[in-house]
Amino acid sequence: MALRTRCYLNKLRLQVLNVKPRIRLLESPVPTTCDVKHKSNKENKNRSLVFHPLPIKPSSSSLDDTNIGAELTGQLKKENLLKLLNDFYRRPIVKTLAAENGLDNRLFHQSYLSFRKFVVESEQLPTDLHIILSDIIQDAGHVDDLFPYFLRHAREIFPHLDCMEDLQKISDLRLPANWYPEARSIQRKIIFHAGPTNSGKTYHALNRFLTAKSGIYCGPLKLLASEVFQKSNNAGTPCDLVTGEERRYARADEVASNHVACTVEMASVTSPYEVAIIDEIQMIRDTQRGWAWTRALLGLCAQEVHLCGEASTIDLVQELMTGTGDEMEVRRYKRLTSLEYLNKAVEKFENVRPGDCIVCFSKNDIYYISRQLESLKKECAVIYGGLPPGTKLAQAEKFNNPNDPCKIMVATDAIGMGLNLAIKRIIFYSLMKPHLTESGEKEMDVITTSQALQIAGRAGRYKTTYENGEVTTFRQADLGLLKEIVARPIDPIEQAGLHPTADQIELFAYHLPHATLSNLMDIFVTLSQLDNDKYFMCNVDDFKFLADMIEHVPLQLRVRYVFCCAPIPKKQPFVCTMFLKFARQFSRNEPLTLDWVCRQIGWPFATPSVIADLLHLEGVFDVLDLYLWLSYRFPDMFPDAEHVRDMQRELDQIIQLGVANITRLVQAAEVKTASAVIDDEDDFQIKHRRQKSMGYDDEVKDEEGDGVPVKVNTFQNAKLNGQQRLHSESPLQSQLSTSFLKAKTPSQSSASHSGVKLGQGRLASKLIQQGMLSPELLAALQAEWGSQVNKAKSSGHSDNNSDRNGNSSPRKPHHRKGRR
């Protein structure tokens, strides 16, 4: 018996010794953040912070499982184990060995805590670990002999320790040009068209595009891609349109044309072309989307690649093309018309004249300026980033139309690209704009020289009513600062953006199967090796935000990655809620039909009567955009893209009506109350509280029973007059199922009370003054409720304030159901 026991122990010891060669595999120190610098990351950031330990439960004994270790060496006392483990933790040689195997102080401490819990709380330890602990306690071994078992446990809770070398190879981004073998297989010629706004650089590039046998145009906006699509087809060159939400063919049989106009993210890097155009190449430095321009520049397989943009990008492109071996030519352009910076500010709204465009960087300012101009009987067009493309075009056409009385524009920097505007004078209402820092935080700062020149250059346009432009500020104090900003040289762009691909993240997931998508992205960015002189890692906070939101939803990794790439405004709660609902419905393998979407968004809609209505409709438009974006990638699960597109066009018309009456929606935006108007882009919690306080949305539990509130527009429940219910005759409603339309019929308000004349008291006056209730809507409600009272009287029904004999009693306070 003693001989058999000794042989068994020797066998176990040999098994433990087999672990030691694995220790030597990772003896070479893992490169620290000092070995590979990352300008886009925090250089001093401890990379171990992105690794999270996997939970390992202490093992429990069972009746059928014999505790061999206890039978061979006896039971172990917990107090002896704690003393032994504490001695092990304090050993300097142990910490040195841990560091050599990839465990820094943080990882070592977490591994020790997990190992101690496993050893102390397990009812039955692995036999080899039980025996070595017994030997050390009985002075038959040294405490350092415990390290191989500790390292084995550390590798279980931190799987990256076994595959760090593979992870570093996957995240090596120092030669991104090699990712595009098709482009490297041909000799390309890069032609850089450099010049300011309104210099004709894009015009010359498009002329070459139209005469080529095949071509691709890559623009930053859907508006620009659509404009090239229209121009090309009108010029007799068949051209398709590809954006994130749709594909439109030039030919009726839907056969692909040789030319395509697309947003830069949708550019194909495998299809060969004779000519390619990359517009606004300076956006290669953008912290969010810069990777798309880098991908297009390095990957487009075209004999000629025409770049249009600022001259500040020339040096970076030349450096990148030196690495690819492509030939480069630079063509410089000057502005076609004159641009004068005035010496006098506008100072008063009375001094605003036809052809002016007032530029501001806050919705608060847009509301206030529009109100002030209206009070002076000056009609204005309004453009800001949250508006649908159709609404922006409609406002631009209204402003450009010489027969339209609207001759003043109020806009944000959304006019900087994508819109053709006949502007005589640009007026900077403010020079402060929110910026995103490298860490993704938002802060206010003075606009950059590039931004100021881009906006100022919109004044004066070749072959329009106003060829020669002027630039000034609204306040005299800002005029000197503006001239100082535009006089500065534009800082050269030094780095191009990069972003992890789905394939790279899938390889990471193969090695780290238990990590979340957000954590995988963190690990990739932290381990990534970049050529800092040329590239930076784009901000992935928006991606991680969406990944964390749907982490609990069961989706395949590739599908989850695609969902998280969706371009949605993450600060709009309604849009984020719908994003989550889309993911849930997808995970159930249930198609997102038109009826399902209509139930979720509360279709149909009325013309907005207050500013919160307009903002909500903009969010709904973003939700429909999200549907179309996903339908392009998952057509089987999003089958009603065409109907949703029709719905979106109709919603665009409703939003246009709201924007046309935007000053009526913000009647409270006078000087003394302008600061009380909420900028919904900056404070969405306040927006939500305001909407609830005004009865704009009621939280009802949705049909899925998940407890997520569904926004139901209270203003839909009012039967509005014919002008406000333009959607009632829409062709789309005839496509919806009859049962669904019945389900969405506005319910009768329970607030019909006889003898009540709204608008007579202080509350109604206050609501009208604050812009929460318009006089037109108030009149419509009075007429509706009056008709309900007459109907109730004619049918013999008594109201809540009459006794059984029909005698009216003093009116008491009451509460309406469904209102907060």
PDB file of C-alpha atoms in Angstrom, residues 174-182 184 298 323-324 535:
ATOM      1  CA  ARG A 174       1.284  49.566 -38.256  1.00  0.00           C
ATOM      2  CA  LEU A 175       0.872  48.653 -41.955  1.00  0.00           C
ATOM      3  CA  PRO A 176      -2.807  49.218 -42.834  1.00  0.00           C
ATOM      4  CA  ALA A 177      -1.986  49.648 -46.531  1.00  0.00           C
ATOM      5  CA  ASN A 178      -1.343  45.907 -46.707  1.00  0.00           C
ATOM      6  CA  TRP A 179      -4.998  45.206 -45.871  1.00  0.00           C
ATOM      7  CA  TYR A 180      -5.998  46.065 -49.453  1.00  0.00           C
ATOM      8  CA  PRO A 181      -4.256  43.685 -51.902  1.00  0.00           C
ATOM      9  CA  GLU A 182      -6.441  44.760 -54.861  1.00  0.00           C
ATOM     10  CA  ARG A 184      -1.660  47.323 -54.077  1.00  0.00           C
ATOM     11  CA  LEU A 298      -5.596  53.246 -49.087  1.00  0.00           C
ATOM     12  CA  GLY A 323       4.446  53.826 -48.432  1.00  0.00           C
ATOM     13  CA  THR A 324       2.040  52.514 -51.078  1.00  0.00           C
ATOM     14  CA  TYR A 535      -2.201  57.064 -37.759  1.00  0.00           C
TER      15      TYR A 535
END
